[in-house]
Amino acid sequence: MPRVDADLKLDFKDVLFRPKRSSLKSRSEVDLQRTFTFRNSKQTYTGIPIIAANMDTTGTFEMAKVLSKHTLFTAIHKHYSVEDWKHFSADHPECLQHVAASSGSSNADLEKLCAILQAVPALKYICLDVANGYSEYFVEFVKTVREKFPKHTIMAGNVVTGEMVEELILSGADIIKVGIGPGSVCTTRIKTGVGYPQLSAVIECADSAHGLKGHIISDGGCSCPGDVAKAFGAGADFVMMGGMLAGHDECTGEIIEKNGKKYKLFYGMSSDTAMKKYVGGVAEYRASEGRTVEVPYRGAVENTIRDVLGGLRSTCTYVGAAKLKELSRRTTFIRVTQQSSQMFT
Amino acid sequence: MPRIENDIKLDFKDVLLRPKRSTLKSRSEVDLMRSFTFRNSKGSYRGIPIIAANMDTVGTFEMALALHQFTLFTAIHKHYSVDDWSEFASKHPECLESVAVSTGTGDSDFEKISAIVEAVPQLKYICVDVANGYSEHFVHFVKDVRQKFPSHTIMAGNVVTGEMVEELILAGADIIKVGIGPGSVCTTRKKTGVGYPQLSAVIECADAAHGLSGHIISDGGCTCPGDVSKAFGAGADFVMLGGMLAGHSESGGEIIEKNGKKYKLFYGMSSDTAMKKHVGGVADYRASEGKTVEVSYKGPVDETIRDVLGGVRSTCTYVGAGKLKELSRRTTFIRVTQQLNTVFGNC
């Protein structure tokens, strides 16, 4: 008989932070930098732990150039060639400490990853990304990559529950990507009914990961700077953004003009659009699990980054956290029925 | 690990007032006036305890003139000069009993209110207003203001929880402003994730304040007269309105004409618009926490005030409260999933 987990799992929209006493005088006093040493690679990281998603529209070299200036991270999408990587690393060596090379779990993916890492030895991060991190095959793949690259920091996912976070960390991953279905252009929940509300997933997975000295990325579901803050408050070490970074100059794709307004295309990596672009179409046995949207063109990503970081600093002052590190320890979430006033919307 | 408080906190939209037996024959019998004596200033107040917000579009001298006719209160925004105040005081001395001077917590803010209070000795109310009333610096500032002005009534905020209401009252404030993020042009909740549903905040903060003989203002979140009644029903001593008073002749800013329709600009005091106007722009370490909207021009504010007061009187007759004072004692909220029939829209 099917079992029903009776306690309600929560999304970002279901909670707000309760403010707390604070001795900070200004948002400018808040330190958003974090330093981590990873469990398996033993490597050290310092930066503002926000990551541009490894989608072909947002995980671009152009994005990495801007984000690394703010010490933000970019998971570069897997569709760049080895040649592209060589050019980028030669032109922008300073960016390499803030980027990861992404890979799926096929043999071709592995070969390409090996070639890239050989061509760009300064690259220290690998992002192993599959839609369903629960497959035994994926666990074996993580072990293989760990064996081949003992000193690279490995991000792996996606999963949403504690036991699978533990399994992947023990298989050699350092940072687990958490999130199934929360993304703005993801339709997995509609197409399959599978998923896990993101706030609860992050709370539960962070707990499991931290117990093993591993780390997690909250991947997907952030629709505004407040959601980024909630992901950190819930215990995420890193927060990955896709939709919030879409529509900028640094994103792949042309600007589309319609009735005098400008747009850029944004789509899930399992959408019709992406599958047509990279594998010639949606295979007959599967459904598209992503949508394609036209997002209003937003100019340079610089302004959006400032807005996100400004929001995050403000959150920290409201709960009395002088450092991002303290945010989750100072977090009490209250449950709510609406995010903000609908009077003028 | 982060903590989750599991009982759901409520907004105005989540409840309705349950009607109760009543001996009142007409809405006209309802008395909306309240009298308070404040805990720290020992000053006394009499009026209908609705306040125009200290936003530069709403908390204007023109608004104060109109609201004073109804014994309503105006928290004058902090961007008027000392000369503006002197001129207003000499022309309309009768208004001074129902206005407050507003201030932030900077050193220059303190100097400016000192100058205004010196220039206008009849002024009895000071509204100390910051986005985040939880900062230690703010508590010290309230103490400094109390020390310098022992007999002025101090409004201070904003906060949303009982322990901070108590702290501010003990630091010298008389009336605590309650509300983080509920306002119609406030984006704090989206930008920071911080906030507290307004009905629950008012219920909890009123309880804390009244235990110390202090008072509270429900600040933000009212979208219609029913919300004002719910705030009073929840225990608010005063209710502050921003968006509901925007777009009137008495509001700051020019009338904008577009396709034959008239609008006025309304914006949060931490929006791009306000920060550009008053401090030259948004500092690069912060995000704007407010939005800018064009609200339909509504003419003189008198009509809106009559509508609000009529609504609150009607609430009182439904629950059998002969006086506004009795409203919260006669209030039973029921939880609901929709406010009204939306067949013909939300208005």
XYZ file of C-alpha atoms in Angstrom:
692
model
C 0.000 0.000 0.000
C 1.299 3.511 -0.730
C 2.491 5.446 2.274
C 1.745 9.116 2.860
C 4.323 11.200 4.685
C 1.945 13.264 6.795
C 4.073 16.252 7.753
C 3.742 19.012 5.202
C 6.870 19.748 3.152
C 7.468 23.448 2.522
C 8.468 25.649 -0.397
C 10.141 29.053 -0.177
C 6.765 30.759 -0.614
C 5.394 29.056 2.527
C 7.712 30.801 4.981
C 9.264 34.109 5.979
C 12.184 34.862 8.276
C 11.290 36.062 11.748
C 13.399 39.171 12.489
C 15.747 39.017 15.465
C 17.768 41.392 17.634
C 20.800 42.698 15.838
C 23.842 44.770 16.702
C 24.579 45.631 13.058
C 24.222 49.272 12.094
C 24.256 48.989 8.321
C 23.779 46.459 5.556
C 27.293 47.348 4.428
C 28.726 45.610 7.514
C 27.556 42.172 6.359
C 30.185 39.754 5.037
C 28.813 37.430 2.356
C 32.062 35.550 1.701
C 32.367 31.962 2.816
C 35.331 29.646 3.066
C 34.932 25.890 2.775
C 37.297 22.933 2.752
C 35.758 20.041 0.875
C 35.466 16.575 2.338
C 36.874 14.429 -0.442
C 38.974 16.723 -2.639
C 40.478 18.497 0.415
C 40.414 21.674 -1.674
C 39.594 25.076 -0.209
C 37.033 27.524 -1.563
C 36.488 31.215 -0.787
C 33.805 33.341 -2.400
C 30.170 34.389 -2.309
C 28.545 30.974 -2.741
C 26.012 31.770 -5.445
C 26.239 29.750 -8.659
C 24.930 30.368 -12.164
C 23.227 27.151 -13.301
C 24.854 24.888 -15.891
C 22.080 25.597 -18.394
C 23.225 26.570 -21.866
C 21.566 30.000 -21.513
C 23.017 30.932 -18.105
C 26.158 28.841 -17.545
C 28.166 30.731 -20.153
C 31.744 31.978 -20.246
C 30.362 35.532 -20.532
C 28.413 34.998 -17.302
C 31.521 33.603 -15.597
C 33.545 36.696 -16.493
C 31.083 39.018 -14.727
C 30.217 36.741 -11.815
C 33.824 35.960 -10.934
C 34.446 39.688 -10.444
C 31.980 39.513 -7.562
C 33.498 36.159 -6.429
C 30.335 34.390 -7.544
C 30.590 30.983 -9.179
C 29.488 29.671 -12.584
C 28.773 26.052 -13.473
C 29.694 26.182 -17.156
C 27.261 24.191 -19.319
C 28.493 21.007 -20.967
C 28.087 22.084 -24.596
C 31.333 24.036 -24.982
C 34.058 22.216 -26.916
C 37.548 21.523 -25.617
C 38.747 24.270 -27.981
C 36.284 26.753 -26.459
C 37.652 25.897 -23.028
C 41.244 26.377 -24.164
C 40.458 29.855 -25.490
C 38.582 30.848 -22.393
C 41.255 29.633 -20.009
C 43.970 31.378 -21.980
C 42.058 34.679 -22.115
C 40.635 34.614 -18.588
C 42.823 32.550 -16.270
C 41.549 34.609 -13.310
C 38.058 33.159 -13.810
C 39.048 29.521 -13.451
C 38.881 29.396 -9.675
C 35.184 30.322 -9.889
C 33.952 27.903 -12.556
C 33.127 24.209 -12.880
C 33.044 22.018 -15.965
C 29.749 20.147 -16.287
C 29.165 16.629 -17.466
C 26.403 14.077 -17.861
C 26.989 10.421 -17.049
C 27.535 8.878 -20.492
C 30.883 7.594 -21.783
C 31.058 10.403 -24.320
C 30.500 12.914 -21.516
C 33.314 11.370 -19.497
C 35.733 11.441 -22.427
C 34.994 15.090 -23.062
C 35.373 15.951 -19.385
C 38.768 14.222 -19.286
C 39.887 16.137 -22.362
C 38.793 19.468 -20.885
C 40.484 18.851 -17.548
C 43.642 17.799 -19.316
C 43.580 20.913 -21.479
C 42.810 23.221 -18.535
C 44.714 21.987 -15.494
C 43.798 25.086 -13.467
C 40.156 23.975 -13.485
C 39.348 22.521 -10.060
C 35.604 21.876 -10.100
C 33.509 19.218 -11.827
C 29.723 19.322 -11.909
C 28.127 15.905 -12.556
C 24.559 16.650 -13.391
C 21.722 14.259 -14.180
C 17.966 14.704 -13.872
C 17.675 11.691 -11.565
C 20.516 11.285 -9.089
C 18.900 8.192 -7.600
C 20.106 5.779 -10.286
C 22.675 3.165 -9.338
C 24.447 3.936 -12.590
C 24.960 7.542 -11.484
C 26.495 6.455 -8.163
C 28.967 4.266 -10.048
C 29.735 7.158 -12.372
C 30.533 9.435 -9.418
C 32.906 6.767 -8.060
C 34.640 6.488 -11.434
C 35.124 10.248 -11.703
C 36.431 10.435 -8.132
C 38.946 7.698 -8.914
C 40.164 9.473 -12.043
C 40.306 12.918 -10.408
C 41.209 12.517 -6.743
C 41.900 16.220 -6.151
C 39.069 17.834 -8.071
C 36.046 19.067 -6.167
C 33.018 17.165 -7.418
C 29.490 18.552 -7.417
C 26.897 15.849 -8.033
C 23.118 15.614 -8.278
C 20.256 16.109 -8.348
C 18.692 14.489 -5.317
C 16.279 15.704 -2.618
C 16.566 13.365 0.354
C 19.115 12.817 3.090
C 19.981 9.177 2.452
C 20.902 9.844 -1.170
C 23.000 12.871 -0.178
C 24.930 10.566 2.152
C 25.329 7.907 -0.530
C 26.771 10.384 -3.036
C 29.156 11.923 -0.510
C 30.409 8.472 0.479
C 30.830 7.704 -3.233
C 33.243 10.585 -3.574
C 31.196 13.726 -4.245
C 31.994 16.883 -2.258
C 28.977 19.056 -2.936
C 25.511 17.634 -3.558
C 23.051 19.423 -5.830
C 19.622 19.425 -4.238
C 16.393 19.979 -6.158
C 14.028 17.972 -8.307
C 11.408 19.946 -10.165
C 11.499 23.381 -8.473
C 12.992 25.306 -11.402
C 11.059 28.002 -13.256
C 11.306 26.166 -16.599
C 11.212 22.633 -15.189
C 8.073 20.584 -15.802
C 9.196 17.372 -14.102
C 6.571 17.737 -11.384
C 3.800 18.119 -13.954
C 5.078 15.443 -16.309
C 5.950 12.857 -13.663
C 4.367 13.926 -10.377
C 7.802 13.513 -8.769
C 9.419 16.240 -6.689
C 10.066 17.646 -3.237
C 9.303 21.163 -1.961
C 12.623 22.960 -2.072
C 12.822 24.491 1.410
C 12.228 21.139 3.114
C 14.589 19.379 0.709
C 17.349 21.857 1.574
C 16.795 21.618 5.333
C 16.854 17.814 5.274
C 19.734 17.429 2.796
C 21.903 20.059 4.518
C 21.490 18.183 7.767
C 22.639 14.920 6.164
C 25.524 16.490 4.265
C 26.864 18.507 7.186
C 26.867 15.396 9.359
C 29.447 13.930 6.957
C 31.280 17.267 6.493
C 29.875 17.449 2.980
C 28.210 20.461 1.370
C 25.062 21.106 -0.643
C 23.806 23.394 -3.382
C 20.184 24.462 -3.348
C 19.418 24.166 -7.065
C 16.237 25.728 -8.369
C 13.130 27.412 -7.046
C 14.557 30.869 -6.321
C 12.282 33.483 -7.871
C 13.511 36.561 -5.988
C 16.429 37.597 -3.729
C 14.356 36.648 -0.667
C 14.252 33.045 -1.867
C 18.053 32.999 -2.154
C 18.200 34.171 1.455
C 15.718 31.475 2.501
C 17.826 28.774 0.817
C 20.894 29.924 2.770
C 18.804 30.219 5.930
C 17.614 26.646 5.420
C 21.222 25.472 5.444
C 22.356 25.546 1.812
C 26.113 26.123 1.450
C 25.634 27.273 -2.147
C 22.597 28.546 -4.030
C 22.254 27.955 -7.760
C 20.169 30.283 -9.922
C 18.825 29.790 -13.423
C 15.705 31.847 -14.130
C 16.874 34.772 -11.990
C 19.931 35.096 -14.242
C 18.053 34.574 -17.534
C 17.417 37.384 -20.015
C 20.720 39.223 -19.536
C 23.428 40.265 -22.010
C 25.638 37.461 -20.704
C 23.097 34.753 -21.562
C 23.274 32.753 -24.771
C 20.745 33.541 -27.464
C 19.613 36.469 -29.537
C 17.459 39.331 -28.349
C 13.950 38.941 -29.780
C 11.905 42.062 -30.502
C 8.102 41.925 -30.285
C 5.877 45.009 -30.335
C 8.803 47.173 -29.355
C 9.673 45.014 -26.349
C 12.826 42.942 -26.048
C 13.002 39.346 -24.897
C 15.450 36.480 -24.640
C 14.653 32.797 -24.850
C 15.038 30.689 -21.700
C 14.307 26.976 -21.473
C 14.857 23.897 -19.362
C 17.649 21.557 -20.388
C 15.127 18.747 -20.946
C 12.745 20.945 -22.931
C 11.877 20.462 -26.615
C 14.047 23.440 -27.443
C 17.158 22.058 -25.726
C 16.685 18.527 -27.019
C 16.178 19.733 -30.579
C 19.296 21.839 -30.286
C 21.612 19.148 -28.924
C 20.256 15.694 -29.697
C 18.063 16.400 -32.707
C 14.727 16.126 -30.933
C 12.849 14.474 -28.088
C 13.390 10.703 -28.188
C 10.224 8.735 -28.797
C 10.182 7.004 -25.420
C 10.399 10.208 -23.394
C 8.452 13.411 -22.750
C 9.906 16.879 -22.721
C 10.391 17.851 -19.054
C 10.980 21.521 -19.493
C 9.318 24.552 -20.940
C 10.494 27.407 -23.125
C 9.702 30.989 -22.168
C 10.478 34.444 -23.470
C 11.837 36.473 -20.577
C 11.978 40.267 -20.795
C 15.472 41.413 -21.708
C 17.187 42.812 -18.610
C 20.513 44.245 -19.782
C 23.722 43.618 -17.887
C 23.671 40.953 -15.168
C 25.693 43.292 -12.939
C 22.510 45.075 -11.753
C 20.740 41.846 -10.935
C 23.749 40.634 -8.952
C 23.770 43.849 -6.917
C 20.068 43.451 -6.241
C 20.503 39.854 -5.042
C 23.523 40.629 -2.865
C 21.845 43.756 -1.471
C 18.768 41.711 -0.561
C 20.883 39.054 1.090
C 22.792 41.642 3.140
C 19.494 43.115 4.252
C 18.228 39.691 5.354
C 21.387 39.233 7.411
C 20.866 42.561 9.190
C 17.221 41.656 9.936
C 18.219 38.451 11.722
C 21.430 39.828 13.218
C 23.897 37.790 11.165
C 27.141 39.705 10.552
C 28.318 36.947 8.221
C 26.487 34.771 5.751
C 27.917 31.840 7.705
C 25.755 32.775 10.696
C 22.527 33.129 8.727
C 21.211 29.602 9.106
C 22.035 29.551 12.813
C 20.029 32.751 13.276
C 17.116 31.542 11.154
C 13.632 30.953 12.482
C 11.077 30.482 9.725
C 7.434 31.266 10.311
C 4.748 29.742 8.152
C 2.672 32.126 6.053
C -0.104 32.089 3.483
C 1.101 34.907 1.250
C 4.442 36.486 0.434
C 3.553 40.107 -0.044
C 0.748 42.556 -0.675
C -1.253 41.976 -3.848
C -2.832 45.447 -3.726
C -0.996 46.874 -6.749
C -0.363 43.707 -8.782
C 19.861 23.959 12.082
C 17.150 26.471 11.224
C 13.976 26.346 13.255
C 10.460 26.320 11.805
C 7.537 27.633 13.838
C 4.758 25.425 12.650
C 1.592 27.283 13.547
C 0.532 29.283 10.503
C 0.668 33.057 10.898
C -2.278 34.938 9.408
C -2.788 37.943 7.180
C -5.913 40.097 7.012
C -7.046 38.145 3.958
C -7.056 34.902 5.952
C -9.868 35.908 8.321
C -13.293 37.506 8.613
C -15.069 38.834 11.693
C -17.867 36.619 12.956
C -21.090 38.612 13.466
C -22.503 38.742 16.991
C -25.769 39.743 18.674
C -26.029 43.491 18.895
C -28.323 46.022 20.521
C -27.214 48.877 18.291
C -29.922 50.303 16.063
C -27.788 52.267 13.600
C -24.206 52.670 12.475
C -24.514 56.308 13.536
C -24.571 55.213 17.190
C -21.003 53.917 16.983
C -18.351 56.060 18.649
C -14.973 55.804 16.881
C -13.146 58.228 19.180
C -10.589 56.834 21.534
C -8.749 58.374 24.495
C -5.323 57.165 25.529
C -2.796 58.198 28.154
C 0.686 57.177 27.118
C 2.960 55.132 29.309
C 6.188 57.122 29.148
C 5.284 60.640 28.009
C 2.167 60.727 30.237
C 0.631 62.737 27.386
C -3.016 62.152 26.573
C -4.635 61.672 23.188
C -8.166 61.900 21.897
C -9.257 61.204 18.326
C -10.098 58.568 15.750
C -6.883 56.543 15.842
C -6.172 56.274 12.123
C -2.844 57.658 10.916
C -1.610 58.724 7.482
C 1.788 57.082 6.945
C 5.022 59.099 7.058
C 5.709 58.489 3.368
C 6.539 61.535 1.285
C 3.452 60.963 -0.880
C 1.010 60.502 2.020
C 2.322 62.175 5.189
C 1.977 65.720 3.835
C 0.848 68.940 5.512
C -2.103 69.013 3.083
C -3.135 65.547 4.258
C -2.843 66.687 7.871
C -5.220 69.605 7.230
C -7.847 67.319 5.709
C -7.485 64.499 8.235
C -7.542 66.853 11.202
C -11.148 67.762 10.272
C -12.073 64.161 11.078
C -9.779 64.000 14.174
C -7.541 61.590 12.278
C -3.780 61.733 12.722
C -0.914 62.348 10.282
C 2.688 61.226 10.665
C 4.362 63.993 8.658
C 7.221 62.673 6.505
C 10.779 63.612 7.454
C 11.679 65.567 4.325
C 10.112 68.930 5.276
C 12.582 71.596 6.420
C 12.481 73.455 9.727
C 11.153 76.492 7.841
C 8.352 74.444 6.281
C 7.374 73.385 9.783
C 7.472 76.909 11.200
C 5.260 78.152 8.408
C 2.779 75.287 8.802
C 2.660 75.786 12.581
C 1.946 79.490 12.311
C -0.823 79.020 9.731
C -2.491 75.961 11.223
C -1.789 75.810 14.945
C -5.001 73.769 15.437
C -3.510 70.859 13.440
C -0.487 70.387 15.647
C -2.275 68.180 18.162
C -2.863 65.561 15.466
C 0.514 65.360 13.749
C 3.878 63.783 14.488
C 7.305 64.762 13.212
C 9.193 61.814 11.720
C 12.852 60.950 11.929
C 15.361 58.275 11.003
C 18.255 57.363 13.271
C 21.148 59.280 11.728
C 22.971 62.042 13.617
C 21.636 64.623 11.193
C 18.106 63.262 11.779
C 18.482 63.867 15.511
C 19.671 67.440 14.934
C 16.804 68.121 12.589
C 14.029 66.940 14.932
C 15.643 68.866 17.768
C 15.456 71.993 15.603
C 11.846 71.295 14.564
C 10.671 70.603 18.110
C 12.368 73.803 19.254
C 10.752 75.806 16.440
C 7.306 74.259 17.047
C 6.911 73.747 20.786
C 3.247 72.716 20.464
C 4.320 69.585 18.604
C 3.823 66.632 20.938
C 4.536 63.531 18.853
C 7.794 62.152 17.450
C 7.777 59.186 15.083
C 11.127 57.344 15.011
C 10.965 55.168 11.942
C 13.476 52.665 10.559
C 13.041 49.662 8.279
C 14.573 47.302 10.846
C 13.607 48.079 14.443
C 15.641 45.125 15.701
C 19.000 46.861 15.577
C 20.740 47.720 18.821
C 21.592 51.131 17.364
C 17.867 51.866 17.034
C 17.180 50.987 20.682
C 19.946 53.392 21.744
C 18.507 56.079 19.508
C 15.056 55.697 21.099
C 16.667 56.036 24.530
C 18.462 59.221 23.411
C 15.248 60.722 22.053
C 13.398 59.860 25.270
C 16.116 61.484 27.352
C 16.101 64.684 25.320
C 12.292 64.874 25.056
C 10.881 63.456 28.303
C 7.309 64.645 27.760
C 6.909 64.017 24.026
C 4.994 60.953 22.914
C 7.330 58.701 20.950
C 6.206 56.338 18.218
C 8.911 53.844 17.285
C 9.298 50.957 14.873
C 9.030 48.875 12.889
C 8.985 45.507 14.610
C 6.692 42.468 14.472
C 7.281 40.413 17.604
C 6.340 40.767 21.244
C 9.798 40.749 22.794
C 10.925 43.669 20.660
C 7.755 45.642 21.402
C 8.548 45.225 25.090
C 12.174 46.236 24.595
C 11.221 49.463 22.789
C 8.576 50.396 25.339
C 11.065 49.866 28.151
C 13.590 51.951 26.180
C 11.166 54.877 26.305
C 8.798 54.551 23.345
C 5.051 55.001 23.939
C 3.560 53.597 20.734
C 5.203 50.815 18.751
C 4.825 50.620 14.977
C 4.147 47.049 13.951
C 4.702 45.696 10.439
C 7.599 44.442 8.334
C 6.856 43.957 4.676
C 3.038 44.080 4.497
C 2.785 47.396 2.629
C 1.417 47.619 -0.897
C 4.636 49.143 -2.268
C 7.016 47.320 0.052
C 9.207 44.602 -1.459
C 11.150 43.684 1.678
C 9.637 40.205 1.748
C 10.674 39.530 -1.837
C 14.099 41.088 -1.483
C 14.992 39.598 1.875
C 12.495 36.854 2.729
C 11.937 38.615 6.051
C 8.483 39.478 7.350
C 5.501 38.515 9.469
C 1.850 38.184 8.425
C 0.195 41.350 9.685
C -2.838 40.019 11.563
C -0.716 37.657 13.671
C 1.905 40.355 14.220
C -0.770 42.754 15.516
C -2.376 40.169 17.808
C 0.982 39.179 19.323
C 2.418 42.704 19.567
C -0.770 44.223 21.022
C -0.711 41.595 23.736
C 2.905 42.424 24.592
C 2.361 46.208 24.521
C -0.867 46.256 26.531
C 0.761 44.174 29.237
C 3.140 47.105 29.827
C 0.442 49.802 29.319
C 1.998 50.622 25.972
C 0.248 51.038 22.626
C 0.753 49.857 19.069
C 0.138 51.024 15.527
C -0.703 48.446 12.880
C 1.412 49.793 10.017
C 0.804 48.433 6.533
C -1.203 45.730 4.849
C -4.616 47.444 4.832
C -6.077 47.284 1.328
C -9.719 48.114 2.165
C -11.791 49.437 5.097
C -12.428 45.835 6.228
C -8.706 45.385 6.810
C -8.683 48.514 8.996
C -11.460 46.968 11.106
C -9.558 43.680 11.305
C -6.457 45.526 12.540
C -8.487 47.209 15.284
C -10.222 43.918 16.027
C -6.818 42.238 16.365
C -5.910 44.735 19.083
C -4.241 47.646 17.281
C -4.663 50.962 19.121
C -3.881 52.891 15.931
C -3.980 51.888 12.269
C -1.615 53.503 9.767
C -2.562 53.805 6.095
C -0.294 54.385 3.088
C -1.648 52.900 -0.152
C -5.275 53.555 0.816
C -4.536 57.281 1.075
C -2.375 57.461 -2.059
C -3.578 59.151 -5.243
C -5.565 61.949 -3.611
C -5.345 65.730 -4.069
C -3.628 65.959 -0.670
C -0.988 63.367 -1.610
C 2.469 64.547 -2.655
C 3.461 64.618 -6.324
C 1.993 65.802 -9.603
C -1.042 64.405 -11.418
C 0.046 62.377 -14.455
C -2.275 62.188 -17.479
C -2.193 59.108 -19.709
C -4.787 58.350 -22.380
C -7.214 60.721 -20.734
C -6.886 59.043 -17.341
C -5.310 60.655 -14.307
C -2.772 59.045 -12.026
C -0.451 59.920 -9.181
C 2.852 58.282 -8.381
C 3.095 56.228 -5.200
C 6.241 54.473 -4.026
C 7.886 52.828 -1.035
C 10.353 54.903 0.939
C 13.175 52.431 0.134
C 12.295 52.240 -3.567
C 14.574 53.448 -6.359
C 12.292 56.457 -6.798
C 12.540 57.550 -3.161
C 16.263 56.865 -2.865
C 16.981 58.820 -6.045
C 14.878 61.709 -4.796
C 16.277 61.942 -1.290
C 19.760 60.396 -1.221
C 20.835 60.505 -4.851
C 20.381 56.797 -5.643
C 20.574 53.262 -4.304
C 23.927 52.630 -2.571
C 25.828 49.806 -4.254
C 25.833 47.497 -1.214
C 22.045 47.496 -0.993
C 18.973 46.550 -3.027
C 15.917 48.710 -3.499
C 13.207 47.400 -1.149
C 10.180 49.151 -2.552
C 8.252 49.547 -5.760
C 6.772 52.475 -7.661
C 3.199 52.381 -8.940
C 0.802 54.759 -10.683
C -2.432 54.872 -8.727
C -5.645 56.243 -10.202
C -6.279 59.809 -9.141
C -9.109 59.835 -6.610
C -9.703 63.558 -5.895
C -10.028 64.921 -2.356
C -9.312 62.484 0.466
C -12.583 63.322 2.327
C -14.554 60.734 0.379
C -12.050 57.980 1.132
C -12.034 58.883 4.823
C -15.849 58.742 4.982
C -15.704 55.355 3.290
C -13.173 54.004 5.790
C -14.975 55.406 8.835
C -18.336 54.159 7.524
C -16.845 50.709 7.089
C -15.395 50.600 10.589
C -18.721 51.816 12.067
C -20.510 49.070 10.191
C -18.062 46.456 11.517
C -18.791 47.681 15.030
C -22.546 47.259 14.574
C -22.054 43.727 13.168
C -20.189 42.615 16.277
C -22.212 44.730 18.698
C -19.484 47.200 19.692
C -20.960 50.573 20.684
C -17.471 52.054 20.747
C -14.301 51.355 18.783
C -12.738 50.607 22.149
C -14.975 47.533 22.493
C -14.220 46.169 19.021
C -11.286 43.947 19.902
C -13.094 42.542 22.940
C -16.057 41.619 20.732
C -13.900 40.149 17.964
C -13.955 36.496 16.973
C -12.024 35.871 13.758
C -12.905 32.914 11.592
C -10.365 31.557 9.131
C -11.375 31.758 5.486
C -9.911 30.976 2.091
C -11.437 33.867 0.173
C -12.526 37.355 1.051
C -15.393 37.946 -1.317
C -17.181 36.863 -4.441
C -14.844 37.609 -7.329
C -17.335 37.122 -10.197
C -17.126 40.815 -11.051
C -13.480 41.345 -10.112
C -11.786 42.123 -6.849
C -13.225 45.574 -6.187
